[in-house]
mmCIF file of C-alpha atoms in Angstrom:
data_model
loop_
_atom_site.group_PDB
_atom_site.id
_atom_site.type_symbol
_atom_site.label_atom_id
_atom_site.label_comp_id
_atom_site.label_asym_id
_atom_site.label_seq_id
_atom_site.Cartn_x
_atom_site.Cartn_y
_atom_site.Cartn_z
ATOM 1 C CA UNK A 1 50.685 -33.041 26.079
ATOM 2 C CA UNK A 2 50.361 -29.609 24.144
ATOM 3 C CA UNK A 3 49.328 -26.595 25.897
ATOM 4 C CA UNK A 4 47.202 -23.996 23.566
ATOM 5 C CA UNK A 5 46.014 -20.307 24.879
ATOM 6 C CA UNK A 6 44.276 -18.328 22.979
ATOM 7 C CA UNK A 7 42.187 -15.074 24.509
ATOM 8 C CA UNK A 8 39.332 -17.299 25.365
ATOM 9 C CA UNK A 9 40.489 -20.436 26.913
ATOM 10 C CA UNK A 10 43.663 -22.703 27.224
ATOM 11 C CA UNK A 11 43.418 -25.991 25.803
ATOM 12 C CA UNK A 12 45.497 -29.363 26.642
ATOM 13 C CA UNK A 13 45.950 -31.282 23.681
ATOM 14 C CA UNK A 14 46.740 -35.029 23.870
ATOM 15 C CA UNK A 15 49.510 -36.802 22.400
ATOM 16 C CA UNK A 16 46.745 -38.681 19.893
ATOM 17 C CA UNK A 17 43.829 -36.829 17.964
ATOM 18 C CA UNK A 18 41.297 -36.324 20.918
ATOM 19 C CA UNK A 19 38.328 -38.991 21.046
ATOM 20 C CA UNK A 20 36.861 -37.075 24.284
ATOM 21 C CA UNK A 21 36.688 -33.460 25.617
ATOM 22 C CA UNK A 22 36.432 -31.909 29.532
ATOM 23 C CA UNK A 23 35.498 -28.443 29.247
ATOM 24 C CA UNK A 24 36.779 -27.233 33.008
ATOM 25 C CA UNK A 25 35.085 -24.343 34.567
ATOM 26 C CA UNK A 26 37.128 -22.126 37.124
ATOM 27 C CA UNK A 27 35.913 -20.265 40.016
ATOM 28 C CA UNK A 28 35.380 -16.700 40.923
ATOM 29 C CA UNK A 29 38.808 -14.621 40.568
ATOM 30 C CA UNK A 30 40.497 -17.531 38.823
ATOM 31 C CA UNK A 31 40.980 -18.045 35.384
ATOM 32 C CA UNK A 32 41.456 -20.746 32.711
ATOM 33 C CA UNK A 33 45.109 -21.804 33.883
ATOM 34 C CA UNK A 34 43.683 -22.511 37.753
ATOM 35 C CA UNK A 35 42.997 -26.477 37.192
ATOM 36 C CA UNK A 36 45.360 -27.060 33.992
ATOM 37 C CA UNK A 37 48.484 -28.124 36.784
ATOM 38 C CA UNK A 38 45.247 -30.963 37.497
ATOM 39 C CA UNK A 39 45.706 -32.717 34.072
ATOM 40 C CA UNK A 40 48.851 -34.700 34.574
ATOM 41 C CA UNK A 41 47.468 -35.719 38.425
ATOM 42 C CA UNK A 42 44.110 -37.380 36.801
ATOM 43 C CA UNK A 43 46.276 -39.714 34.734
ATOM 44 C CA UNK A 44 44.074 -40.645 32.157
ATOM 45 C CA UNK A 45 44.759 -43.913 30.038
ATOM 46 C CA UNK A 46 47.313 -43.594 27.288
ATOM 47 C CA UNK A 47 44.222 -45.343 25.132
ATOM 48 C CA UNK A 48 42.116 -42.442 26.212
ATOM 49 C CA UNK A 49 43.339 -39.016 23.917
ATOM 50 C CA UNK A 50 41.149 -36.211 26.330
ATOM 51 C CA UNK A 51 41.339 -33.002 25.056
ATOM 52 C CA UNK A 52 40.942 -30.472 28.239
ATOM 53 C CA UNK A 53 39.615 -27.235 27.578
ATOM 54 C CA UNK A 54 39.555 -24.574 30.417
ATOM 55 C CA UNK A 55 37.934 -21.111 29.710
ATOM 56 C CA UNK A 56 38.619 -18.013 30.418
ATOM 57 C CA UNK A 57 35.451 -16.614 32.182
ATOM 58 C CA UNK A 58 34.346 -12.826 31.434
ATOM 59 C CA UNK A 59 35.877 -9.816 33.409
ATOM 60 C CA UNK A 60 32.923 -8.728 35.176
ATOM 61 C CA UNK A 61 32.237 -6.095 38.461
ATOM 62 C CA UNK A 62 31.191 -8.115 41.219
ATOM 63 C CA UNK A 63 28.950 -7.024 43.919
ATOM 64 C CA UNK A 64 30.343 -8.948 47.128
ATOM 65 C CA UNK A 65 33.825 -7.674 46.280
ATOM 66 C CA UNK A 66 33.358 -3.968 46.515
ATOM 67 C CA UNK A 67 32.185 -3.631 42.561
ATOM 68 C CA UNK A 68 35.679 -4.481 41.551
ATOM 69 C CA UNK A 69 36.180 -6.037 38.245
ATOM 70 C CA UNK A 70 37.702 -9.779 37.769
ATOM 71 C CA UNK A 71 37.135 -12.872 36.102
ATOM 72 C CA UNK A 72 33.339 -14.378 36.732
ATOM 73 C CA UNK A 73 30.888 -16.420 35.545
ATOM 74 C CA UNK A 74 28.142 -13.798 37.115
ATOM 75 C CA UNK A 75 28.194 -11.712 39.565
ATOM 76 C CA UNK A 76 27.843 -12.626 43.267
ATOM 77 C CA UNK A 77 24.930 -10.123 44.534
ATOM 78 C CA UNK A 78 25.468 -11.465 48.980
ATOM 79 C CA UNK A 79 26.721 -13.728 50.776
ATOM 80 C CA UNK A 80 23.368 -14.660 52.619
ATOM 81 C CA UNK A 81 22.052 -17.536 50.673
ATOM 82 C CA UNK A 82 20.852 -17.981 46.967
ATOM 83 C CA UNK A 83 17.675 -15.406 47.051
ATOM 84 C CA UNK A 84 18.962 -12.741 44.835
ATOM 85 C CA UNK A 85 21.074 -14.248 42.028
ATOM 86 C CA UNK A 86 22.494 -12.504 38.967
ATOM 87 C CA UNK A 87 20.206 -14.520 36.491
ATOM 88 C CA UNK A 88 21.406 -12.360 33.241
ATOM 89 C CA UNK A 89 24.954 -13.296 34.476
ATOM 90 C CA UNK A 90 24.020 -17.171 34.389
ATOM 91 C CA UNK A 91 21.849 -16.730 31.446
ATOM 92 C CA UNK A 92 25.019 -15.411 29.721
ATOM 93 C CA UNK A 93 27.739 -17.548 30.958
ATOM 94 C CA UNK A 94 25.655 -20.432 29.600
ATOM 95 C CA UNK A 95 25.339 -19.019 26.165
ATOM 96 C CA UNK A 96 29.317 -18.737 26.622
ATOM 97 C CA UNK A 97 29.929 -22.636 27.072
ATOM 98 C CA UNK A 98 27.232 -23.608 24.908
ATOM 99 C CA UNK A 99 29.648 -22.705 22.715
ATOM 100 C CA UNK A 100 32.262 -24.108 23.717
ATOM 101 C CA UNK A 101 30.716 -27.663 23.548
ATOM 102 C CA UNK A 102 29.696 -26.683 20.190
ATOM 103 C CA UNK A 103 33.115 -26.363 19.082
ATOM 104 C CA UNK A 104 33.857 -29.738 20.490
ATOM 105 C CA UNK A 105 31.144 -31.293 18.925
ATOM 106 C CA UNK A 106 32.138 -29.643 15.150
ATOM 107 C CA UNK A 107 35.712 -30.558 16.267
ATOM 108 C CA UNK A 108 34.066 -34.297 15.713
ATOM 109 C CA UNK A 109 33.950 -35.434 19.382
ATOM 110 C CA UNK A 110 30.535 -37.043 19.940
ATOM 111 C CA UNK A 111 28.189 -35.382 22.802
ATOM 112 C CA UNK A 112 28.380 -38.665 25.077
ATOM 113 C CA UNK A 113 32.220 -38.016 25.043
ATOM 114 C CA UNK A 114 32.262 -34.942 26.139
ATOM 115 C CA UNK A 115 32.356 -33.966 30.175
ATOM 116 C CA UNK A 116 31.354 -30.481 31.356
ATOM 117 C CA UNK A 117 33.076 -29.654 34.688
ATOM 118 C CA UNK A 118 33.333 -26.880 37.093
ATOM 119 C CA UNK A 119 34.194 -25.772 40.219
ATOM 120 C CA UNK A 120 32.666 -22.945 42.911
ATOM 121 C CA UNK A 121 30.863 -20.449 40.437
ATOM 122 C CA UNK A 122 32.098 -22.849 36.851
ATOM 123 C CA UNK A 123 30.392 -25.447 39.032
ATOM 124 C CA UNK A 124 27.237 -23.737 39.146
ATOM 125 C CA UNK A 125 27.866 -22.940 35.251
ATOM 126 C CA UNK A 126 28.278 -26.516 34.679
ATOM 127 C CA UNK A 127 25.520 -27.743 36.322
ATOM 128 C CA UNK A 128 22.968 -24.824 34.605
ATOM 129 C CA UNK A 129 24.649 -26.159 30.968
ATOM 130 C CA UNK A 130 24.832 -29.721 31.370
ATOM 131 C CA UNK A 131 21.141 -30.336 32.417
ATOM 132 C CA UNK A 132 19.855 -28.501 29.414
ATOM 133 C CA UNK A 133 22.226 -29.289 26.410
ATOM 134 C CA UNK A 134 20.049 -30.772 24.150
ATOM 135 C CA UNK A 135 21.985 -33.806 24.125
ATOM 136 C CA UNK A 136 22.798 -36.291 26.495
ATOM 137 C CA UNK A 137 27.137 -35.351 27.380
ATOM 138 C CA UNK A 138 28.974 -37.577 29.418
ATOM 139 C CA UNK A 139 28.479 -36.239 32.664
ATOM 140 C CA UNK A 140 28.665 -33.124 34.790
ATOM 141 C CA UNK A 141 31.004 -32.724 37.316
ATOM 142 C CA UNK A 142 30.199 -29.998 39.940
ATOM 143 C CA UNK A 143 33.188 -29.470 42.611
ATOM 144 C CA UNK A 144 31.892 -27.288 45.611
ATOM 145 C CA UNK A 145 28.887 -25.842 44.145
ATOM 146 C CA UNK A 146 25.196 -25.388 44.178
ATOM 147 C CA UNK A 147 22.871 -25.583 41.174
ATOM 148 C CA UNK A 148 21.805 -21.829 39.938
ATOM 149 C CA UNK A 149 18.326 -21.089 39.961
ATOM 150 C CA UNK A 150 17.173 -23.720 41.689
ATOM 151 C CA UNK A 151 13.387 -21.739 41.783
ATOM 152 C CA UNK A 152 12.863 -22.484 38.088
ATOM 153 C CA UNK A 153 14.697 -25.900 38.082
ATOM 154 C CA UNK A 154 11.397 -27.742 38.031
ATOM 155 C CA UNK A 155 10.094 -26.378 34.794
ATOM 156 C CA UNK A 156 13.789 -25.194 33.006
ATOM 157 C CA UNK A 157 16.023 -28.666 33.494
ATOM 158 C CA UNK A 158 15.170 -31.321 30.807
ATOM 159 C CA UNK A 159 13.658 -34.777 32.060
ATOM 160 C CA UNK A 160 15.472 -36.432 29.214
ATOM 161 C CA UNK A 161 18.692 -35.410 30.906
ATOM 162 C CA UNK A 162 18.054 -37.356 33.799
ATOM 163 C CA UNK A 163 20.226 -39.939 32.535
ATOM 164 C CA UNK A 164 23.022 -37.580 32.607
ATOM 165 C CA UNK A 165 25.633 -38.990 35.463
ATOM 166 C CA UNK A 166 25.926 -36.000 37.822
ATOM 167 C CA UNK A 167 29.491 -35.732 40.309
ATOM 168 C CA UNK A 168 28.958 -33.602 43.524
ATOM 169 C CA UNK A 169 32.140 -33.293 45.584
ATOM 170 C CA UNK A 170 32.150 -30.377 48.570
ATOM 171 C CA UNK A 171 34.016 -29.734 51.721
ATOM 172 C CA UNK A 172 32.765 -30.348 55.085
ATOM 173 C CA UNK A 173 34.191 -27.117 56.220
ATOM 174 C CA UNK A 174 33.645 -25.127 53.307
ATOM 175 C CA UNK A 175 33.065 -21.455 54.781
ATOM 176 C CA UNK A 176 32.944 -20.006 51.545
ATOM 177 C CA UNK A 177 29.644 -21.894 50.021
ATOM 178 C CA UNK A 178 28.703 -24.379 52.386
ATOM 179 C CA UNK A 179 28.028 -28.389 52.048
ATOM 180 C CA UNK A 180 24.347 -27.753 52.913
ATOM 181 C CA UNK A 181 24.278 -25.498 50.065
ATOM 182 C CA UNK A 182 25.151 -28.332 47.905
ATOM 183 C CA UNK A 183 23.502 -31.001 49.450
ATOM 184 C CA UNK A 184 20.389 -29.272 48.964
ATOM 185 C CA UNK A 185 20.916 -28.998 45.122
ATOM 186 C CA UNK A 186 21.860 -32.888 45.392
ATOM 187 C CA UNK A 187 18.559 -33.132 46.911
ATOM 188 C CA UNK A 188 16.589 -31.514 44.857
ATOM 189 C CA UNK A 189 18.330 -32.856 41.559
ATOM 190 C CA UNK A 190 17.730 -36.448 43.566
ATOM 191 C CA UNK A 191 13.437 -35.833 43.737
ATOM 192 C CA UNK A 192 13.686 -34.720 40.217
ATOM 193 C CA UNK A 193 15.360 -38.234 39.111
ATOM 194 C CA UNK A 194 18.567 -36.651 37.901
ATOM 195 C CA UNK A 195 21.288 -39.603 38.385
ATOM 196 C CA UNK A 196 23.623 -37.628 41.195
ATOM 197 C CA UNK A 197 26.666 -39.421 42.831
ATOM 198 C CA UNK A 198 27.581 -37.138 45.767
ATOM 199 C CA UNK A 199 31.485 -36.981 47.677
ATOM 200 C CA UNK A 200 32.809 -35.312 50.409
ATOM 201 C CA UNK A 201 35.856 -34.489 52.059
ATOM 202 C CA UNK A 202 37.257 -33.054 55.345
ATOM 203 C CA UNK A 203 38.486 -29.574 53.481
ATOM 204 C CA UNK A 204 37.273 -25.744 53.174
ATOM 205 C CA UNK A 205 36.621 -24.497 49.590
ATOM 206 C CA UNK A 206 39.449 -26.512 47.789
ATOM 207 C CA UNK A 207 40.029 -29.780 46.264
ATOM 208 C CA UNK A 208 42.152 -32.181 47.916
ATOM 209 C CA UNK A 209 44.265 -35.676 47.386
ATOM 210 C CA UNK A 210 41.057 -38.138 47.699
ATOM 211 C CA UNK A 211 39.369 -35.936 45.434
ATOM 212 C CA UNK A 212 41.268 -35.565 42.994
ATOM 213 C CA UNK A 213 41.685 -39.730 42.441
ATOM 214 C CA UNK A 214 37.735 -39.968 42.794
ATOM 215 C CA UNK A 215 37.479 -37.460 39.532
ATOM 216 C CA UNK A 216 39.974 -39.364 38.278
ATOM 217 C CA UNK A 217 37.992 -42.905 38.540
ATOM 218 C CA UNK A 218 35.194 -41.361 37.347
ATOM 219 C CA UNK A 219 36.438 -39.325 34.551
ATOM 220 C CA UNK A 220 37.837 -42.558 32.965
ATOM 221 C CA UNK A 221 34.380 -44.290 33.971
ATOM 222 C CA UNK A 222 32.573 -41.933 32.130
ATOM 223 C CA UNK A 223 34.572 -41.548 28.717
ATOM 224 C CA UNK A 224 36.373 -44.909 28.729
ATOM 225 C CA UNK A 225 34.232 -47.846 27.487
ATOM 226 C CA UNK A 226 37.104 -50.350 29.048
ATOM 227 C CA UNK A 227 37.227 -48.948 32.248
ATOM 228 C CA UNK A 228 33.201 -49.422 32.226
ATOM 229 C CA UNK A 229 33.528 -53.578 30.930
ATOM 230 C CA UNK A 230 35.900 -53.439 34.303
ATOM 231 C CA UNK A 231 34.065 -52.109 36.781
ATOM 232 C CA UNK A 232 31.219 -54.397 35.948
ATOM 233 C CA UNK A 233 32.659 -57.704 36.040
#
């Protein structure tokens, strides 16, 4: 594989021309390079050329961590539940990635080859993105995460991207967002007839070993057409 970085983002490149993207959000403090050591570990099929893209977020103040600046997707304004969230932050970050995927999709990779992923805050970013693209991506995969402005979810998510496959994976310990905090959002996404296969795993705010094959699996489910003929014979 061929490892790109630019300002922006750093891009793994497949050996072939890519057929299929991931676009792979980080988490609060991170950047870009956080889940690139992932790639080799998800060990896609050598008939499957995935092109994994993992953006830099914006350097941002953030409220929970004394105003200091670092790399977010919005700021955090407490740590006591989702009342007051940073809604121009979200607004913006999505604007971001919307671009992104529109690069993918001029690069010639088709919308329902294309995987939007995140995890903690890219999570969030993920989810917000991938339930309002105007066309139907491959799936969403939200590590450790809640969906963002959950209030307006009723009227602002699209019904005809409730055939969008949805991945929820959280720790049972988590201490930094905790698994009720997703598994309300799973919930709610659930009621609302969003498709939403949820994991979890004995682990704080991480991703572990069993994780990390159940991505894997579903990854290939979602942008290999073989792996699909497979699974349902």
């Amino acid at each position: 594989m061929k490892v790109e970085e630019t300002e922006d983002a750093i891009v793994v490149e497949p050996e072939q021309s890519a057929t299929a993207a991931v676009i792979w959000l980080h988490g609060l403090g991170a950047d870009g390079g956080d889940f690139v050591p992932l790639v080799p570990e998800l060990r896609m099929p050598a008939g499957l050329p995935v092109r994994f893209v993992f953006p830099h977020a914006p350097v941002r103040p953030v409220t929970i961590n004394g105003g200091a600046a670092m790399r977010a997707w919005y700021d955090i304004l407490s740590l006591g539940g989702m009342a007051r969230q940073d809604e121009a932050g979200i607004r913006d970050s999505e604007r971001i990635v919307l671009g992104f995927l529109q690069q993918q999709l001029a690069s010639g990779i088709a919308a329902d080859k294309i995987v939007l992923a995140g995890f903690s805050q890219g999570g969030a970013i993920a989810l917000q993105v991938g339930l309002r693209h105007p066309q139907k991506l491959a799936g969403v995969l939200a590590l450790s995460t809640y969906l963002p402005l959950a209030d307006s979810a009723a009227k602002d998510l699209k019904p005809e991207r409730r055939d969008t496959p949805v991945l929820m994976c959280h720790g049972t310990h988590d201490p930094v967002l905790p698994m009720q905090l997703g598994s309300a959002s799973r919930d709610l996404l659930v009621r609302m007839g969003f498709q939403v296969t949820w994991k979890q795993y004995p682990m704080q705010h991480e991703v572990c070993l069993p994780e990390i094959g159940d991505i894997a699996d579903w990854l290939r489910q979602r942008l290999d057409p073989a792996s699909r003929i497979i699974l349902l014979r």
